[in-house]
Amino acid sequence: MRQPDIEIYLRDASQDAVTEWLSQAIGPCSPWQPKGQTFKCRAADIPVTWLPKAVGKWHCLLLESDATPWEDDVACARAAHAALNVEIRCAPGSWSEDEAEDAADRWVCINDEGEREVLWHTT
């Protein structure tokens, strides 16, 4: 089932490299507009939010649409790792606040060593 949006975390990725990747994967990106601690742009018609250092060295990338080329966070994370060659983390599937808190700490980690599930306490 296609997720309503995509959210991934990128370790030490440059915003310029992410912009170039999004432009190739989705479509041309508008200039980034600072909005408080975040930056916003559009990749083709998809609203994009970039939150630098959202969790330590990890930057958050949010694609606010179900019309991305990826069905879910994991598919996007795989594509981002392949294109950017940085470690990526994302939720293993849809998560809701009704779930147990420990489910919120389960993440998929994709790096040069492969793909595995990790516990990541982001708060």
JSON list of C-alpha atoms in Angstrom, two decimals:
[
{"chain": "A", "resi": 1, "resn": "MET", "atom": "CA", "xyz": [0.00, 0.00, 0.00]},
{"chain": "A", "resi": 2, "resn": "ARG", "atom": "CA", "xyz": [1.38, 3.40, -0.99]},
{"chain": "A", "resi": 3, "resn": "GLN", "atom": "CA", "xyz": [2.24, 5.68, 1.93]},
{"chain": "A", "resi": 4, "resn": "PRO", "atom": "CA", "xyz": [0.67, 9.18, 2.03]},
{"chain": "A", "resi": 5, "resn": "ASP", "atom": "CA", "xyz": [4.13, 10.77, 2.36]},
{"chain": "A", "resi": 6, "resn": "ILE", "atom": "CA", "xyz": [7.80, 9.81, 2.51]},
{"chain": "A", "resi": 7, "resn": "GLU", "atom": "CA", "xyz": [10.14, 10.56, 5.43]},
{"chain": "A", "resi": 8, "resn": "ILE", "atom": "CA", "xyz": [13.77, 9.50, 5.51]},
{"chain": "A", "resi": 9, "resn": "TYR", "atom": "CA", "xyz": [16.82, 10.51, 7.54]},
{"chain": "A", "resi": 10, "resn": "LEU", "atom": "CA", "xyz": [20.18, 11.00, 5.85]},
{"chain": "A", "resi": 11, "resn": "ARG", "atom": "CA", "xyz": [23.49, 11.03, 7.70]},
{"chain": "A", "resi": 12, "resn": "ASP", "atom": "CA", "xyz": [25.92, 13.76, 6.67]},
{"chain": "A", "resi": 13, "resn": "ALA", "atom": "CA", "xyz": [24.22, 14.36, 3.31]},
{"chain": "A", "resi": 14, "resn": "SER", "atom": "CA", "xyz": [24.61, 17.71, 1.60]},
{"chain": "A", "resi": 15, "resn": "GLN", "atom": "CA", "xyz": [21.46, 19.63, 0.75]},
{"chain": "A", "resi": 16, "resn": "ASP", "atom": "CA", "xyz": [22.89, 20.35, -2.72]},
{"chain": "A", "resi": 17, "resn": "ALA", "atom": "CA", "xyz": [23.40, 16.64, -3.43]},
{"chain": "A", "resi": 18, "resn": "VAL", "atom": "CA", "xyz": [19.85, 15.89, -2.25]},
{"chain": "A", "resi": 19, "resn": "THR", "atom": "CA", "xyz": [18.52, 18.65, -4.50]},
{"chain": "A", "resi": 20, "resn": "GLU", "atom": "CA", "xyz": [20.33, 17.19, -7.50]},
{"chain": "A", "resi": 21, "resn": "TRP", "atom": "CA", "xyz": [19.06, 13.68, -6.71]},
{"chain": "A", "resi": 22, "resn": "LEU", "atom": "CA", "xyz": [15.46, 14.88, -6.30]},
{"chain": "A", "resi": 23, "resn": "SER", "atom": "CA", "xyz": [15.69, 16.80, -9.57]},
{"chain": "A", "resi": 24, "resn": "GLN", "atom": "CA", "xyz": [16.76, 13.62, -11.38]},
{"chain": "A", "resi": 25, "resn": "ALA", "atom": "CA", "xyz": [14.35, 11.28, -9.57]},
{"chain": "A", "resi": 26, "resn": "ILE", "atom": "CA", "xyz": [11.22, 13.44, -9.46]},
{"chain": "A", "resi": 27, "resn": "GLY", "atom": "CA", "xyz": [11.68, 16.61, -11.49]},
{"chain": "A", "resi": 28, "resn": "PRO", "atom": "CA", "xyz": [13.18, 20.08, -11.28]},
{"chain": "A", "resi": 29, "resn": "CYS", "atom": "CA", "xyz": [13.44, 21.56, -7.78]},
{"chain": "A", "resi": 30, "resn": "SER", "atom": "CA", "xyz": [12.45, 25.11, -7.00]},
{"chain": "A", "resi": 31, "resn": "PRO", "atom": "CA", "xyz": [14.90, 27.16, -4.91]},
{"chain": "A", "resi": 32, "resn": "TRP", "atom": "CA", "xyz": [14.91, 26.26, -1.21]},
{"chain": "A", "resi": 33, "resn": "GLN", "atom": "CA", "xyz": [12.99, 28.73, 0.95]},
{"chain": "A", "resi": 34, "resn": "PRO", "atom": "CA", "xyz": [14.02, 28.97, 4.62]},
{"chain": "A", "resi": 35, "resn": "LYS", "atom": "CA", "xyz": [11.05, 28.57, 6.99]},
{"chain": "A", "resi": 36, "resn": "GLY", "atom": "CA", "xyz": [12.32, 28.76, 10.57]},
{"chain": "A", "resi": 37, "resn": "GLN", "atom": "CA", "xyz": [14.68, 25.81, 11.07]},
{"chain": "A", "resi": 38, "resn": "THR", "atom": "CA", "xyz": [13.48, 24.05, 7.91]},
{"chain": "A", "resi": 39, "resn": "PHE", "atom": "CA", "xyz": [13.83, 24.60, 4.19]},
{"chain": "A", "resi": 40, "resn": "LYS", "atom": "CA", "xyz": [11.01, 24.06, 1.71]},
{"chain": "A", "resi": 41, "resn": "CYS", "atom": "CA", "xyz": [10.94, 23.57, -2.04]},
{"chain": "A", "resi": 42, "resn": "ARG", "atom": "CA", "xyz": [8.99, 21.71, -4.69]},
{"chain": "A", "resi": 43, "resn": "ALA", "atom": "CA", "xyz": [10.37, 18.83, -6.72]},
{"chain": "A", "resi": 44, "resn": "ALA", "atom": "CA", "xyz": [8.10, 18.95, -9.77]},
{"chain": "A", "resi": 45, "resn": "ASP", "atom": "CA", "xyz": [4.70, 19.27, -8.02]},
{"chain": "A", "resi": 46, "resn": "ILE", "atom": "CA", "xyz": [5.74, 17.57, -4.77]},
{"chain": "A", "resi": 47, "resn": "PRO", "atom": "CA", "xyz": [6.21, 19.72, -1.63]},
{"chain": "A", "resi": 48, "resn": "VAL", "atom": "CA", "xyz": [9.56, 18.91, 0.02]},
{"chain": "A", "resi": 49, "resn": "THR", "atom": "CA", "xyz": [10.80, 19.80, 3.51]},
{"chain": "A", "resi": 50, "resn": "TRP", "atom": "CA", "xyz": [14.45, 19.56, 4.58]},
{"chain": "A", "resi": 51, "resn": "LEU", "atom": "CA", "xyz": [15.27, 19.75, 8.28]},
{"chain": "A", "resi": 52, "resn": "PRO", "atom": "CA", "xyz": [19.04, 19.96, 8.77]},
{"chain": "A", "resi": 53, "resn": "LYS", "atom": "CA", "xyz": [20.42, 18.09, 11.76]},
{"chain": "A", "resi": 54, "resn": "ALA", "atom": "CA", "xyz": [16.97, 16.94, 12.86]},
{"chain": "A", "resi": 55, "resn": "VAL", "atom": "CA", "xyz": [18.58, 14.22, 15.03]},
{"chain": "A", "resi": 56, "resn": "GLY", "atom": "CA", "xyz": [22.29, 14.84, 15.66]},
{"chain": "A", "resi": 57, "resn": "LYS", "atom": "CA", "xyz": [24.09, 14.46, 12.31]},
{"chain": "A", "resi": 58, "resn": "TRP", "atom": "CA", "xyz": [20.92, 13.16, 10.67]},
{"chain": "A", "resi": 59, "resn": "HIS", "atom": "CA", "xyz": [18.97, 15.39, 8.29]},
{"chain": "A", "resi": 60, "resn": "CYS", "atom": "CA", "xyz": [15.26, 14.76, 7.73]},
{"chain": "A", "resi": 61, "resn": "LEU", "atom": "CA", "xyz": [13.79, 14.76, 4.22]},
{"chain": "A", "resi": 62, "resn": "LEU", "atom": "CA", "xyz": [10.00, 14.82, 3.95]},
{"chain": "A", "resi": 63, "resn": "LEU", "atom": "CA", "xyz": [8.19, 14.43, 0.63]},
{"chain": "A", "resi": 64, "resn": "GLU", "atom": "CA", "xyz": [4.62, 15.52, 1.31]},
{"chain": "A", "resi": 65, "resn": "SER", "atom": "CA", "xyz": [2.78, 13.53, -1.35]},
{"chain": "A", "resi": 66, "resn": "ASP", "atom": "CA", "xyz": [1.72, 10.02, -2.29]},
{"chain": "A", "resi": 67, "resn": "ALA", "atom": "CA", "xyz": [2.71, 10.78, -5.91]},
{"chain": "A", "resi": 68, "resn": "THR", "atom": "CA", "xyz": [6.44, 10.12, -5.50]},
{"chain": "A", "resi": 69, "resn": "PRO", "atom": "CA", "xyz": [8.22, 7.44, -7.55]},
{"chain": "A", "resi": 70, "resn": "TRP", "atom": "CA", "xyz": [8.46, 5.34, -4.36]},
{"chain": "A", "resi": 71, "resn": "GLU", "atom": "CA", "xyz": [5.71, 3.32, -2.74]},
{"chain": "A", "resi": 72, "resn": "ASP", "atom": "CA", "xyz": [7.08, 3.72, 0.78]},
{"chain": "A", "resi": 73, "resn": "ASP", "atom": "CA", "xyz": [9.90, 5.09, 2.95]},
{"chain": "A", "resi": 74, "resn": "VAL", "atom": "CA", "xyz": [12.07, 1.98, 2.50]},
{"chain": "A", "resi": 75, "resn": "ALA", "atom": "CA", "xyz": [11.95, 2.15, -1.31]},
{"chain": "A", "resi": 76, "resn": "CYS", "atom": "CA", "xyz": [12.90, 5.83, -1.17]},
{"chain": "A", "resi": 77, "resn": "ALA", "atom": "CA", "xyz": [15.68, 5.13, 1.34]},
{"chain": "A", "resi": 78, "resn": "ARG", "atom": "CA", "xyz": [17.15, 2.46, -0.96]},
{"chain": "A", "resi": 79, "resn": "ALA", "atom": "CA", "xyz": [17.10, 4.88, -3.89]},
{"chain": "A", "resi": 80, "resn": "ALA", "atom": "CA", "xyz": [18.62, 7.68, -1.80]},
{"chain": "A", "resi": 81, "resn": "HIS", "atom": "CA", "xyz": [21.44, 5.45, -0.60]},
{"chain": "A", "resi": 82, "resn": "ALA", "atom": "CA", "xyz": [22.19, 4.26, -4.13]},
{"chain": "A", "resi": 83, "resn": "ALA", "atom": "CA", "xyz": [22.28, 7.83, -5.46]},
{"chain": "A", "resi": 84, "resn": "LEU", "atom": "CA", "xyz": [23.96, 9.64, -2.56]},
{"chain": "A", "resi": 85, "resn": "ASN", "atom": "CA", "xyz": [26.10, 6.89, -0.98]},
{"chain": "A", "resi": 86, "resn": "VAL", "atom": "CA", "xyz": [25.27, 8.01, 2.56]},
{"chain": "A", "resi": 87, "resn": "GLU", "atom": "CA", "xyz": [23.66, 6.08, 5.40]},
{"chain": "A", "resi": 88, "resn": "ILE", "atom": "CA", "xyz": [19.86, 6.34, 5.41]},
{"chain": "A", "resi": 89, "resn": "ARG", "atom": "CA", "xyz": [17.33, 5.51, 8.11]},
{"chain": "A", "resi": 90, "resn": "CYS", "atom": "CA", "xyz": [13.57, 5.28, 7.83]},
{"chain": "A", "resi": 91, "resn": "ALA", "atom": "CA", "xyz": [10.59, 3.70, 9.51]},
{"chain": "A", "resi": 92, "resn": "PRO", "atom": "CA", "xyz": [10.03, 0.08, 8.42]},
{"chain": "A", "resi": 93, "resn": "GLY", "atom": "CA", "xyz": [6.44, 0.85, 7.43]},
{"chain": "A", "resi": 94, "resn": "SER", "atom": "CA", "xyz": [3.55, 3.09, 8.34]},
{"chain": "A", "resi": 95, "resn": "TRP", "atom": "CA", "xyz": [3.43, 4.03, 12.00]},
{"chain": "A", "resi": 96, "resn": "SER", "atom": "CA", "xyz": [0.64, 5.59, 13.99]},
{"chain": "A", "resi": 97, "resn": "GLU", "atom": "CA", "xyz": [0.58, 7.10, 17.45]},
{"chain": "A", "resi": 98, "resn": "ASP", "atom": "CA", "xyz": [-1.74, 4.29, 18.55]},
{"chain": "A", "resi": 99, "resn": "GLU", "atom": "CA", "xyz": [1.15, 1.82, 18.36]},
{"chain": "A", "resi": 100, "resn": "ALA", "atom": "CA", "xyz": [3.40, 1.00, 21.28]},
{"chain": "A", "resi": 101, "resn": "GLU", "atom": "CA", "xyz": [6.28, 3.41, 21.84]},
{"chain": "A", "resi": 102, "resn": "ASP", "atom": "CA", "xyz": [8.89, 0.72, 21.21]},
{"chain": "A", "resi": 103, "resn": "ALA", "atom": "CA", "xyz": [7.52, 0.30, 17.68]},
{"chain": "A", "resi": 104, "resn": "ALA", "atom": "CA", "xyz": [8.44, 3.94, 17.05]},
{"chain": "A", "resi": 105, "resn": "ASP", "atom": "CA", "xyz": [12.09, 3.11, 17.84]},
{"chain": "A", "resi": 106, "resn": "ARG", "atom": "CA", "xyz": [12.32, 0.43, 15.12]},
{"chain": "A", "resi": 107, "resn": "TRP", "atom": "CA", "xyz": [14.08, 1.77, 12.02]},
{"chain": "A", "resi": 108, "resn": "VAL", "atom": "CA", "xyz": [15.53, 0.37, 8.82]},
{"chain": "A", "resi": 109, "resn": "CYS", "atom": "CA", "xyz": [19.18, 1.31, 8.34]},
{"chain": "A", "resi": 110, "resn": "ILE", "atom": "CA", "xyz": [20.65, 1.23, 4.82]},
{"chain": "A", "resi": 111, "resn": "ASN", "atom": "CA", "xyz": [24.38, 1.71, 4.33]},
{"chain": "A", "resi": 112, "resn": "ASP", "atom": "CA", "xyz": [27.37, 0.18, 2.55]},
{"chain": "A", "resi": 113, "resn": "GLU", "atom": "CA", "xyz": [27.07, -2.95, 4.72]},
{"chain": "A", "resi": 114, "resn": "GLY", "atom": "CA", "xyz": [23.49, -3.59, 3.55]},
{"chain": "A", "resi": 115, "resn": "GLU", "atom": "CA", "xyz": [20.05, -3.23, 5.05]},
{"chain": "A", "resi": 116, "resn": "ARG", "atom": "CA", "xyz": [19.07, -4.12, 8.62]},
{"chain": "A", "resi": 117, "resn": "GLU", "atom": "CA", "xyz": [16.61, -3.18, 11.31]},
{"chain": "A", "resi": 118, "resn": "VAL", "atom": "CA", "xyz": [17.95, -1.12, 14.22]},
{"chain": "A", "resi": 119, "resn": "LEU", "atom": "CA", "xyz": [16.62, 0.41, 17.42]},
{"chain": "A", "resi": 120, "resn": "TRP", "atom": "CA", "xyz": [17.05, 4.18, 17.22]},
{"chain": "A", "resi": 121, "resn": "HIS", "atom": "CA", "xyz": [15.84, 6.39, 20.03]},
{"chain": "A", "resi": 122, "resn": "THR", "atom": "CA", "xyz": [15.35, 9.76, 18.36]},
{"chain": "A", "resi": 123, "resn": "THR", "atom": "CA", "xyz": [13.95, 11.62, 21.37]}
]
